[in-house]
Tab-separated table of C-alpha atoms in Angstrom:
chain	number	residue	atom	x	y	z
A	730	MET	CA	-0.088	4.817	-24.490
A	731	GLU	CA	-1.763	8.196	-24.660
A	732	HIS	CA	-0.407	9.070	-21.204
A	733	PRO	CA	3.169	7.685	-21.011
A	734	LEU	CA	4.070	6.727	-17.468
A	735	SER	CA	7.541	7.127	-15.986
A	736	ILE	CA	8.476	5.431	-12.726
A	737	TYR	CA	11.578	5.551	-10.563
A	738	ASN	CA	13.586	2.341	-10.827
A	739	THR	CA	15.514	1.730	-7.610
A	740	LEU	CA	17.922	-0.503	-9.531
A	741	THR	CA	19.045	2.199	-11.989
A	742	ARG	CA	18.343	5.094	-9.583
A	743	LYS	CA	16.451	7.128	-12.168
A	744	LYS	CA	12.992	7.632	-13.618
A	745	GLU	CA	12.351	5.455	-16.649
A	746	PRO	CA	9.493	5.256	-19.158
A	747	PHE	CA	7.279	2.327	-18.252
A	748	LYS	CA	7.417	-0.283	-21.013
A	749	PRO	CA	5.848	-3.640	-20.103
A	750	LEU	CA	7.616	-6.759	-21.278
A	751	HIS	CA	4.394	-8.170	-22.741
A	752	GLU	CA	2.053	-5.240	-23.340
A	753	PRO	CA	-0.798	-4.940	-22.499
A	754	HIS	CA	-0.054	-7.481	-19.744
A	755	VAL	CA	1.799	-6.320	-16.627
A	756	GLY	CA	3.235	-8.562	-13.925
A	757	MET	CA	3.548	-6.901	-10.505
A	758	TYR	CA	4.807	-8.517	-7.297
A	759	VAL	CA	4.638	-6.719	-3.949
A	760	CYS	CA	5.965	-8.007	-0.637
A	761	GLY	CA	3.024	-8.454	1.707
A	762	PRO	CA	2.891	-8.717	5.496
A	763	THR	CA	4.306	-11.211	7.948
A	764	VAL	CA	1.099	-12.146	9.745
A	765	TYR	CA	1.960	-12.455	13.429
A	766	GLY	CA	0.386	-9.207	14.670
A	767	ASP	CA	-2.040	-6.452	13.751
A	768	ALA	CA	-1.284	-4.257	10.737
A	769	HIS	CA	0.125	-0.843	11.595
A	770	LEU	CA	0.646	2.417	9.736
A	771	GLY	CA	3.905	1.105	8.274
A	772	HIS	CA	1.948	-1.714	6.601
A	773	ALA	CA	-0.596	0.753	5.227
A	774	ARG	CA	1.928	2.725	3.180
A	775	PRO	CA	3.118	0.010	0.755
A	776	ALA	CA	-0.431	-1.332	0.478
A	777	ILE	CA	-1.758	2.114	-0.512
A	778	THR	CA	1.252	2.981	-2.701
A	779	PHE	CA	0.947	-0.125	-4.846
A	780	ASP	CA	-2.842	0.049	-4.811
A	781	LEU	CA	-2.417	3.486	-6.425
A	782	LEU	CA	-0.115	1.964	-9.061
A	783	PHE	CA	-2.483	-0.990	-9.597
A	784	ARG	CA	-5.450	1.350	-10.067
A	785	TYR	CA	-3.562	3.640	-12.437
A	786	LEU	CA	-2.121	0.877	-14.619
A	787	THR	CA	-5.593	-0.652	-14.854
A	788	HIS	CA	-7.067	2.724	-15.817
A	789	LEU	CA	-4.451	3.111	-18.560
A	790	GLY	CA	-5.722	-0.126	-20.058
A	791	TYR	CA	-3.099	-2.615	-18.874
A	792	LYS	CA	-4.126	-6.117	-17.788
A	793	VAL	CA	-2.355	-6.345	-14.441
A	794	ARG	CA	-1.617	-9.562	-12.593
A	795	TYR	CA	-0.909	-8.275	-9.107
A	796	VAL	CA	0.702	-10.786	-6.721
A	797	ARG	CA	1.039	-9.875	-3.032
A	798	ASN	CA	2.513	-12.616	-0.879
A	799	ILE	CA	1.801	-13.578	2.717
A	800	THR	CA	4.861	-14.475	4.799
A	801	ASP	CA	3.747	-17.205	7.167
A	802	VAL	CA	6.967	-19.163	7.630
A	803	GLY	CA	10.711	-18.563	7.776
A	804	HIS	CA	10.699	-14.961	9.029
A	805	LEU	CA	12.877	-15.342	12.114
A	806	GLU	CA	12.858	-13.254	15.253
A	807	HIS	CA	16.416	-11.937	15.293
A	808	ASP	CA	17.304	-11.698	11.606
A	809	ALA	CA	16.839	-13.564	8.348
A	810	ASP	CA	18.832	-16.614	9.548
A	811	ASP	CA	18.705	-16.621	13.337
A	812	GLY	CA	16.167	-16.868	16.127
A	813	GLU	CA	12.696	-18.331	16.500
A	814	ASP	CA	10.080	-18.125	13.774
A	815	LYS	CA	7.864	-15.142	14.682
A	816	ILE	CA	4.616	-16.975	13.949
A	817	ALA	CA	5.740	-20.145	15.729
A	818	LYS	CA	6.710	-18.069	18.773
A	819	LYS	CA	3.283	-16.434	18.862
A	820	ALA	CA	1.655	-19.855	18.522
A	821	ARG	CA	3.751	-21.286	21.363
A	822	LEU	CA	3.022	-18.384	23.699
A	823	GLU	CA	-0.723	-18.455	22.992
A	824	GLN	CA	-0.981	-22.271	22.754
A	825	LEU	CA	-2.350	-22.144	19.215
A	826	GLU	CA	-1.570	-23.859	15.943
A	827	PRO	CA	0.736	-21.617	13.853
A	828	MET	CA	-1.879	-21.462	11.092
A	829	GLU	CA	-4.450	-20.288	13.640
A	830	VAL	CA	-2.200	-17.307	14.314
A	831	VAL	CA	-1.788	-16.734	10.579
A	832	GLN	CA	-5.503	-16.920	9.846
A	833	TYR	CA	-6.488	-14.649	12.736
A	834	TYR	CA	-4.103	-11.850	11.774
A	835	LEU	CA	-4.643	-12.340	8.053
A	836	ASN	CA	-8.389	-11.845	8.573
A	837	ARG	CA	-7.670	-8.646	10.497
A	838	TYR	CA	-5.207	-7.486	7.828
A	839	HIS	CA	-7.860	-7.975	5.140
A	840	GLN	CA	-10.393	-6.044	7.231
A	841	ALA	CA	-7.930	-3.153	7.551
A	842	MET	CA	-7.178	-3.221	3.811
A	843	ASP	CA	-10.903	-3.192	3.017
A	844	ALA	CA	-11.359	-0.180	5.309
A	845	LEU	CA	-8.492	1.602	3.502
A	846	ASN	CA	-10.166	0.770	0.169
A	847	VAL	CA	-7.113	-1.187	-0.976
A	848	LEU	CA	-8.143	-3.444	-3.844
A	849	PRO	CA	-7.402	-7.148	-3.358
A	850	PRO	CA	-4.493	-8.521	-5.397
A	851	SER	CA	-5.000	-10.926	-8.279
A	852	ILE	CA	-3.202	-13.672	-6.335
A	853	GLU	CA	-2.237	-13.782	-2.645
A	854	PRO	CA	0.075	-16.793	-2.235
A	855	HIS	CA	1.309	-18.051	1.144
A	856	ALA	CA	4.949	-19.001	1.680
A	857	SER	CA	3.838	-22.135	3.556
A	858	GLY	CA	1.836	-23.242	0.508
A	859	HIS	CA	4.859	-23.103	-1.802
A	860	ILE	CA	7.503	-25.177	-0.008
A	861	ILE	CA	7.993	-27.433	-3.051
A	862	GLU	CA	8.706	-24.431	-5.298
A	863	GLN	CA	11.201	-23.080	-2.782
A	864	ILE	CA	12.979	-26.445	-2.521
A	865	GLU	CA	13.256	-26.558	-6.322
A	866	LEU	CA	14.743	-23.046	-6.312
A	867	VAL	CA	17.376	-24.109	-3.775
A	868	LYS	CA	18.215	-27.181	-5.859
A	869	LYS	CA	18.860	-25.013	-8.942
A	870	ILE	CA	21.119	-22.648	-7.022
A	871	LEU	CA	23.061	-25.621	-5.593
A	872	ASP	CA	23.348	-27.222	-9.046
A	873	ASN	CA	24.744	-23.944	-10.443
A	874	GLY	CA	27.402	-23.833	-7.729
A	875	TYR	CA	26.247	-20.772	-5.785
A	876	ALA	CA	25.206	-22.488	-2.571
A	877	TYR	CA	26.541	-25.096	-0.158
A	878	GLU	CA	25.080	-27.509	2.373
A	879	SER	CA	26.190	-27.289	5.995
A	880	GLN	CA	24.791	-29.386	8.856
A	881	GLY	CA	21.477	-29.905	7.112
A	882	SER	CA	21.069	-26.243	6.146
A	883	VAL	CA	21.793	-24.688	2.756
A	884	TYR	CA	23.450	-21.277	2.450
A	885	PHE	CA	23.933	-18.934	-0.473
A	886	ASP	CA	27.648	-18.401	-1.212
A	887	VAL	CA	27.808	-14.622	-1.522
A	888	GLU	CA	31.580	-14.496	-2.128
A	889	LYS	CA	31.452	-16.970	-5.014
A	890	TYR	CA	28.415	-15.254	-6.524
A	891	ASN	CA	30.119	-11.869	-6.251
A	892	LYS	CA	33.078	-13.107	-8.310
A	893	ASP	CA	30.821	-13.962	-11.246
A	894	HIS	CA	28.139	-11.305	-10.778
A	895	LYS	CA	27.684	-8.219	-8.656
A	896	TYR	CA	26.111	-8.593	-5.224
A	897	GLY	CA	24.940	-5.213	-3.969
A	898	ILE	CA	23.644	-3.688	-7.211
A	899	LEU	CA	20.304	-2.705	-5.671
A	900	SER	CA	21.491	-1.382	-2.314
A	901	GLY	CA	24.819	-0.010	-3.513
A	902	ARG	CA	26.691	-1.830	-0.734
A	903	ASN	CA	30.373	-2.640	-1.115
A	904	ILE	CA	30.416	-6.382	-0.592
A	905	GLU	CA	34.202	-6.661	-0.775
A	906	ASP	CA	34.442	-4.496	2.350
A	907	MET	CA	31.741	-6.550	4.056
A	908	LEU	CA	33.555	-9.772	3.243
A	909	ASN	CA	36.851	-8.399	4.595
A	910	THR	CA	35.275	-7.369	7.893
A	911	THR	CA	33.556	-10.731	8.430
A	912	ARG	CA	36.315	-13.204	7.516
A	913	ALA	CA	37.333	-13.485	11.174
A	914	LEU	CA	34.057	-15.332	11.739
A	915	ASP	CA	34.998	-18.186	9.385
A	916	GLY	CA	34.687	-21.570	11.049
A	917	GLN	CA	32.736	-20.263	14.017
A	918	ASP	CA	29.350	-21.362	12.668
A	919	GLU	CA	27.857	-23.269	9.751
A	920	LYS	CA	28.361	-20.440	7.254
A	921	HIS	CA	31.510	-19.881	5.192
A	922	ASN	CA	30.987	-16.139	5.646
A	923	ALA	CA	28.752	-14.207	8.004
A	924	ILE	CA	27.073	-12.451	5.050
A	925	ASP	CA	26.003	-15.748	3.458
A	926	PHE	CA	22.254	-16.171	3.851
A	927	ALA	CA	20.067	-19.204	4.424
A	928	LEU	CA	18.185	-20.818	1.568
A	929	TRP	CA	17.058	-23.737	3.770
A	930	LYS	CA	17.340	-24.098	7.533
A	931	CYS	CA	17.573	-27.367	9.396
A	932	ALA	CA	14.870	-27.227	12.081
A	933	GLN	CA	15.856	-27.653	15.708
A	934	PRO	CA	13.857	-30.301	17.639
A	935	GLU	CA	11.606	-27.670	19.233
A	936	HIS	CA	10.807	-25.941	15.921
A	937	ILE	CA	7.098	-26.376	15.141
A	938	MET	CA	6.943	-25.495	11.431
A	939	ARG	CA	9.014	-27.981	9.408
A	940	TRP	CA	8.927	-29.825	6.099
A	941	PRO	CA	10.994	-32.695	4.609
A	942	SER	CA	13.677	-31.785	2.076
A	943	PRO	CA	16.723	-33.440	0.482
A	944	TRP	CA	18.889	-31.828	3.169
A	945	SER	CA	16.895	-32.038	6.391
A	946	ASP	CA	13.526	-31.582	7.994
A	947	GLY	CA	13.429	-27.819	8.057
A	948	PHE	CA	12.002	-24.696	6.505
A	949	PRO	CA	12.912	-22.239	3.731
A	950	GLY	CA	14.885	-19.071	4.303
A	951	TRP	CA	12.840	-15.881	4.312
A	952	HIS	CA	14.239	-14.591	1.006
A	953	CYS	CA	13.286	-17.696	-1.012
A	954	GLU	CA	9.533	-17.243	-0.953
A	955	CYS	CA	9.280	-14.155	-3.166
A	956	THR	CA	11.711	-15.466	-5.781
A	957	ALA	CA	9.940	-18.830	-5.971
A	958	MET	CA	6.394	-17.451	-5.999
A	959	GLY	CA	7.236	-14.588	-8.355
A	960	LYS	CA	8.674	-17.120	-10.802
A	961	LYS	CA	5.624	-19.410	-10.434
A	962	TYR	CA	2.927	-16.784	-11.005
A	963	LEU	CA	4.673	-14.155	-13.156
A	964	GLY	CA	7.389	-16.119	-14.975
A	965	GLU	CA	11.162	-15.809	-15.088
A	966	HIS	CA	10.882	-12.180	-16.217
A	967	PHE	CA	8.234	-9.744	-15.032
A	968	ASP	CA	7.732	-6.010	-14.859
A	969	ILE	CA	7.513	-4.646	-11.303
A	970	HIS	CA	8.645	-5.780	-7.873
A	971	GLY	CA	7.740	-3.482	-4.997
A	972	GLY	CA	7.811	-3.037	-1.262
A	973	GLY	CA	9.056	-0.760	1.477
A	974	MET	CA	12.574	0.628	1.206
A	975	ASP	CA	13.510	-1.280	4.373
A	976	LEU	CA	13.386	-4.412	2.173
A	977	ILE	CA	16.063	-3.201	-0.268
A	978	PHE	CA	18.720	-4.855	1.894
A	979	PRO	CA	18.918	-7.668	2.593
A	980	HIS	CA	15.616	-9.047	1.260
A	981	HIS	CA	15.438	-7.675	-2.275
A	982	GLU	CA	19.202	-7.781	-2.744
A	983	CYS	CA	19.071	-11.476	-1.890
A	984	GLU	CA	16.142	-11.982	-4.254
A	985	ILE	CA	18.174	-10.598	-7.151
A	986	ALA	CA	21.086	-12.892	-6.257
A	987	GLN	CA	18.779	-15.929	-6.038
A	988	ALA	CA	17.198	-15.169	-9.412
A	989	VAL	CA	20.523	-14.668	-11.185
A	990	ALA	CA	22.067	-17.727	-9.503
A	991	SER	CA	19.125	-19.936	-10.504
A	992	GLN	CA	18.333	-18.698	-14.035
A	993	GLY	CA	21.265	-16.536	-15.151
A	994	ASP	CA	19.624	-13.112	-15.003
A	995	ASP	CA	17.336	-10.991	-12.829
A	996	MET	CA	13.607	-11.611	-13.043
A	997	VAL	CA	12.566	-8.013	-12.428
A	998	HIS	CA	12.587	-5.026	-14.818
A	999	TYR	CA	11.524	-2.247	-12.409
A	1000	TRP	CA	12.237	-2.271	-8.681
A	1001	MET	CA	10.000	0.187	-6.797
A	1002	HIS	CA	10.169	1.133	-3.115
A	1003	ASN	CA	8.056	3.389	-0.945
A	1004	ASN	CA	9.742	5.371	1.813
A	1005	MET	CA	9.109	5.004	5.520
A	1006	ILE	CA	6.567	6.417	7.901
A	1007	THR	CA	8.371	7.845	10.908
A	1008	ILE	CA	7.359	8.914	14.380
A	1009	ASN	CA	9.594	11.505	16.012
A	1010	GLY	CA	12.093	10.904	13.217
A	1011	GLN	CA	12.351	7.141	13.817
A	1012	LYS	CA	10.994	4.451	11.506
A	1013	MET	CA	7.614	3.224	12.730
A	1014	GLY	CA	7.671	-0.532	13.136
A	1015	LYS	CA	7.211	-3.534	15.388
A	1016	SER	CA	10.930	-4.033	15.936
A	1017	LEU	CA	11.264	-0.565	17.517
A	1018	GLY	CA	8.067	-0.875	19.536
A	1019	ASN	CA	6.854	2.568	18.407
A	1020	PHE	CA	4.098	1.457	16.060
A	1021	ILE	CA	0.402	2.318	16.202
A	1022	THR	CA	-1.930	-0.300	14.748
A	1023	LEU	CA	-4.495	0.653	12.157
A	1024	ASP	CA	-7.247	-0.479	14.496
A	1025	GLN	CA	-5.918	1.942	17.135
A	1026	PHE	CA	-6.047	4.759	14.583
A	1027	PHE	CA	-9.626	3.850	13.726
A	1028	THR	CA	-10.694	3.766	17.416
A	1029	GLY	CA	-8.344	6.434	18.841
A	1030	ASP	CA	-7.241	3.938	21.512
A	1031	HIS	CA	-3.555	4.870	21.843
A	1032	ALA	CA	-1.736	7.293	24.106
A	1033	SER	CA	-0.141	9.082	21.105
A	1034	LEU	CA	-3.503	9.788	19.464
A	1035	GLN	CA	-5.619	12.823	20.314
A	1036	GLN	CA	-8.666	11.358	18.531
A	1037	ALA	CA	-9.848	8.550	16.280
A	1038	TYR	CA	-9.033	8.876	12.578
A	1039	SER	CA	-11.083	7.333	9.795
A	1040	ALA	CA	-9.578	4.921	7.296
A	1041	MET	CA	-9.979	7.472	4.502
A	1042	THR	CA	-8.152	10.093	6.575
A	1043	ILE	CA	-5.245	7.636	6.876
A	1044	ARG	CA	-5.300	6.930	3.133
A	1045	PHE	CA	-5.443	10.633	2.285
A	1046	PHE	CA	-2.628	11.394	4.766
A	1047	ILE	CA	-0.393	8.861	3.001
A	1048	LEU	CA	-1.286	10.017	-0.520
A	1049	GLN	CA	-0.607	13.672	0.339
A	1050	ALA	CA	3.095	12.816	0.256
A	1051	HIS	CA	4.962	11.349	-2.708
A	1052	TYR	CA	5.536	7.640	-2.144
A	1053	ARG	CA	9.348	8.062	-2.231
A	1054	SER	CA	9.379	10.744	0.479
A	1055	THR	CA	9.387	10.180	4.226
A	1056	VAL	CA	6.137	10.853	6.081
A	1057	ASP	CA	6.340	11.806	9.751
A	1058	PHE	CA	3.338	10.965	11.882
A	1059	SER	CA	1.734	13.687	13.980
A	1060	ASN	CA	-1.785	14.382	15.190
A	1061	GLU	CA	-1.571	17.818	13.579
A	1062	ALA	CA	-0.763	16.315	10.180
A	1063	LEU	CA	-3.616	13.818	10.443
A	1064	GLN	CA	-6.056	16.517	11.534
A	1065	ALA	CA	-4.999	18.628	8.541
A	1066	ALA	CA	-5.534	15.605	6.280
A	1067	GLU	CA	-8.989	15.102	7.795
A	1068	LYS	CA	-9.953	18.715	7.069
A	1069	GLY	CA	-8.509	18.615	3.547
A	1070	LEU	CA	-10.350	15.435	2.672
A	1071	SER	CA	-13.585	16.875	4.074
A	1072	ARG	CA	-13.155	19.918	1.794
A	1073	LEU	CA	-12.741	17.724	-1.275
A	1074	MET	CA	-15.707	15.517	-0.387
A	1075	GLU	CA	-17.940	18.518	0.261
A	1076	ALA	CA	-16.831	20.090	-3.025
A	1077	TYR	CA	-17.664	16.881	-4.878
A	1078	GLY	CA	-21.099	16.823	-3.253
A	1079	HIS	CA	-21.703	20.416	-4.355
A	1080	LEU	CA	-20.324	19.656	-7.832
A	1081	MET	CA	-22.861	16.898	-8.429
A	1082	LYS	CA	-25.725	19.259	-7.555
A	1083	LEU	CA	-24.631	22.260	-9.647
A	1084	LYS	CA	-26.871	23.445	-12.453
A	1085	PRO	CA	-25.257	24.295	-15.799
A	1086	SER	CA	-25.326	27.782	-17.296
A	1087	ALA	CA	-25.165	28.905	-20.895
A	1088	THR	CA	-21.462	29.796	-20.619
A	1089	SER	CA	-18.487	29.244	-18.337
A	1090	THR	CA	-16.774	32.046	-16.454
A	1091	VAL	CA	-14.147	29.762	-14.835
A	1092	ASP	CA	-11.552	27.724	-16.721
A	1093	THR	CA	-11.445	24.044	-15.724
A	1094	LYS	CA	-10.498	22.602	-19.121
A	1095	GLY	CA	-6.876	21.797	-18.235
A	1096	LEU	CA	-7.628	19.809	-15.071
A	1097	ARG	CA	-7.662	16.364	-16.700
A	1098	GLU	CA	-4.346	16.904	-18.499
A	1099	LYS	CA	-2.634	18.338	-15.409
A	1100	CYS	CA	-3.748	15.417	-13.239
A	1101	PHE	CA	-2.565	12.867	-15.818
A	1102	GLU	CA	0.747	14.705	-16.126
A	1103	ALA	CA	1.257	14.418	-12.360
A	1104	MET	CA	0.360	10.726	-12.271
A	1105	ASN	CA	2.647	9.989	-15.210
A	1106	ASP	CA	5.488	11.642	-13.315
A	1107	ASP	CA	6.182	8.695	-11.011
A	1108	LEU	CA	2.694	8.662	-9.433
A	1109	ASN	CA	2.859	12.197	-8.036
A	1110	SER	CA	-0.316	11.958	-5.970
A	1111	PRO	CA	0.285	15.159	-3.929
A	1112	ILE	CA	0.276	17.211	-7.150
A	1113	VAL	CA	-2.962	15.536	-8.248
A	1114	ILE	CA	-4.480	16.467	-4.882
A	1115	SER	CA	-3.308	20.071	-5.248
A	1116	HIS	CA	-5.031	20.273	-8.655
A	1117	LEU	CA	-8.246	18.944	-7.110
A	1118	PHE	CA	-8.022	21.629	-4.424
A	1119	ASP	CA	-7.690	24.244	-7.191
A	1120	ALA	CA	-10.839	22.826	-8.780
A	1121	THR	CA	-12.566	22.978	-5.395
A	1122	ARG	CA	-12.183	26.756	-5.349
A	1123	ALA	CA	-13.872	26.975	-8.767
A	1124	ILE	CA	-16.684	24.674	-7.602
A	1125	ASN	CA	-17.331	26.815	-4.536
A	1126	SER	CA	-17.376	29.957	-6.671
A	1127	VAL	CA	-20.060	28.473	-8.885
A	1128	LYS	CA	-22.017	27.217	-5.864
A	1129	ASP	CA	-21.932	30.705	-4.324
A	1130	GLY	CA	-23.189	32.275	-7.541
A	1131	LYS	CA	-19.896	34.070	-8.274
A	1132	ALA	CA	-19.103	32.029	-11.398
A	1133	THR	CA	-20.802	29.781	-13.959
A	1134	LEU	CA	-20.110	26.518	-15.793
A	1135	SER	CA	-21.541	25.454	-19.121
A	1136	GLU	CA	-23.149	22.022	-19.428
A	1137	GLU	CA	-20.114	20.663	-21.276
A	1138	ASP	CA	-17.615	22.046	-18.745
A	1139	LEU	CA	-19.712	20.904	-15.786
A	1140	LYS	CA	-19.883	17.347	-17.113
A	1141	GLU	CA	-16.132	17.323	-17.760
A	1142	LEU	CA	-15.367	18.597	-14.251
A	1143	GLN	CA	-17.674	16.008	-12.684
A	1144	GLU	CA	-16.028	13.190	-14.644
A	1145	VAL	CA	-12.455	14.291	-13.916
A	1146	PHE	CA	-13.084	14.915	-10.206
A	1147	HIS	CA	-14.663	11.465	-9.822
A	1148	LEU	CA	-11.969	9.750	-11.889
A	1149	PHE	CA	-9.031	11.043	-9.882
A	1150	LEU	CA	-10.522	11.333	-6.393
A	1151	PHE	CA	-12.325	7.989	-6.332
A	1152	ASP	CA	-11.126	5.702	-9.140
A	1153	ILE	CA	-7.393	6.485	-9.091
A	1154	LEU	CA	-6.615	7.914	-5.636
A	1155	GLY	CA	-9.059	5.360	-4.256
A	1156	MET	CA	-10.911	7.612	-1.850
A	1157	LYS	CA	-14.482	6.799	-0.890
A	1158	ASP	CA	-17.233	8.777	0.764
A	1159	GLU	CA	-17.279	7.145	4.191
A	1160	ALA	CA	-20.572	8.816	5.035
A	1161	SER	CA	-22.228	7.036	2.120
A	1162	ALA	CA	-20.500	3.701	2.670
A	1163	GLY	CA	-23.810	2.303	3.813
A	1164	GLY	CA	-25.046	2.297	0.203
A	1165	ASN	CA	-28.824	2.104	-0.117
A	1166	HIS	CA	-29.337	2.665	3.620
A	1167	TYR	CA	-27.466	5.950	3.477
A	1168	GLU	CA	-29.263	6.969	0.286
A	1169	ALA	CA	-32.638	6.437	1.994
A	1170	PHE	CA	-31.332	8.239	5.079
A	1171	GLY	CA	-30.222	11.204	2.944
A	1172	LYS	CA	-33.556	11.365	1.168
A	1173	ALA	CA	-35.334	11.439	4.536
A	1174	VAL	CA	-33.225	14.416	5.659
A	1175	ASP	CA	-33.855	16.165	2.327
A	1176	LEU	CA	-37.585	15.575	2.791
A	1177	LEU	CA	-37.500	17.150	6.263
A	1178	LEU	CA	-35.632	20.158	4.889
A	1179	SER	CA	-38.121	20.547	2.044
A	1180	ILE	CA	-40.956	20.507	4.624
A	1181	ARG	CA	-39.014	23.117	6.582
A	1182	GLN	CA	-38.607	25.200	3.420
A	1183	GLN	CA	-42.345	25.040	2.795
A	1184	ALA	CA	-42.996	26.023	6.423
A	1185	LYS	CA	-40.729	29.043	5.996
A	1186	ALA	CA	-42.594	30.009	2.821
A	1187	ASN	CA	-45.833	29.834	4.810
A	1188	LYS	CA	-44.194	31.857	7.625
A	1189	ASP	CA	-44.712	28.875	9.959
A	1190	TRP	CA	-41.609	29.747	11.946
A	1191	ALA	CA	-42.401	27.333	14.789
A	1192	THR	CA	-42.289	24.273	12.486
A	1193	SER	CA	-39.265	25.625	10.608
A	1194	ASP	CA	-37.295	26.200	13.821
A	1195	LYS	CA	-38.365	22.867	15.307
A	1196	ILE	CA	-37.043	20.890	12.291
A	1197	ARG	CA	-33.763	22.822	12.281
A	1198	ASN	CA	-33.246	22.516	16.052
A	1199	GLU	CA	-34.083	18.809	16.145
A	1200	LEU	CA	-31.718	18.029	13.256
A	1201	THR	CA	-28.963	20.102	14.889
A	1202	ALA	CA	-29.451	18.216	18.155
A	1203	MET	CA	-29.101	14.932	16.261
A	1204	GLY	CA	-25.682	16.021	14.937
A	1205	PHE	CA	-26.479	17.691	11.623
A	1206	GLU	CA	-25.094	20.996	10.400
A	1207	ILE	CA	-27.767	22.933	8.484
A	1208	LYS	CA	-26.823	25.838	6.227
A	1209	ASP	CA	-29.475	27.962	4.526
A	1210	THR	CA	-28.734	28.988	0.940
A	1211	LYS	CA	-30.551	30.994	-1.713
A	1212	ASP	CA	-31.767	27.694	-3.237
A	1213	GLY	CA	-32.933	26.083	0.011
A	1214	ALA	CA	-30.710	24.374	2.583
A	1215	GLU	CA	-27.619	22.154	2.699
A	1216	TRP	CA	-26.764	19.621	5.383
A	1217	LYS	CA	-23.896	17.467	6.565
A	1218	LEU	CA	-23.139	15.391	9.609
A	1219	SER	CA	-21.122	17.148	12.307
A	1220	LYS	CA	-17.840	15.704	13.503
């Protein structure tokens, strides 16, 4: 590739050149949401992170099959093996069918993703729609001797697996120490060891979501779904598996063990994880009760919010930090993101209206290369944004008549700014989201301002002032320039 990409592999703990197994095809699997409640800011980060990767790989010319699963069964309330199914609990409390709960929150999740301009995945499989594949996975692990049946449930034998392979290679955990500290629990429940995890759970009589299996009427363990669906849609070996770093252990560690136990080696070449969003230094999430839903951000309806924030402000806020760094929520940070994004959008608007000169007095030739260099360095979106801000200063200089751009340089700057701001970073001009309606609306405002300009030329100050005052009262900001007037909607 002309622009070689390096990404950080959580498994090897270093940046590695990206080399697809079957170039130009790329298989990418990302853990999606458990749909029993509204999406919150913590859900937005992995969605935006891997949307950035999806967009960039596609731009580089790869044919990406992007699979993002929906967890709608087997994710239990207390931990991976204990408690009530979260969706079944919601269904019981609200007297709904479990799939009603799933569909309601999945619809809302999709609406939030659309607002954030997150592209839909190639395939979005549901765990509940792949029970047969998960049963077959469990059978293979049992046949290979790395699982055991107990009271109608099937558990993965971590100790036996660890003797033949290494359990803990992704998280770096010392499993021998964990085994030593949990042996006292032997015989006290169905597991041989407390760290063994469920591949299939026998359903209690009150459990709503259940399917027949060779072992019992029950349901798959949470970890099975991604291994089974990844294998089905991407094959036994694929390029990228991603998700939040909170999934490294136990979920992704268990996935590696399941893959190796069933087929002899790991399915995944690159493991990628985005860091957390925190609030007052704590992870933001449902389990801690400190989350703010995306809908609350969009409406401002939360005690921690000083105002409503647009979907693009949220996206820009997340992309201003590298995906592997922690992001701490604050109103001040979001307000700064809002102002920064507004500056870039205004600069782009000015850029598209600039007139070329015979020569250039500002240097913008290196912008494309610098932005690609940042993206190739493990998707360094904050550096890309900083380069766009540098370009914004040059754009404003030309707009103010302090500098010039040749036709060739102007076209290049327009193309690069659009490529990185919209196509790769995935921003969109929310003001123009109305498409043709907004275009007609904008032309109407431009027409009024041209009438005002003509009135000024005729020294018809009453008409000129009336148009300006009426537009200002409607919420427009009008700025007179040497070439006429500019406008934008006030906050």
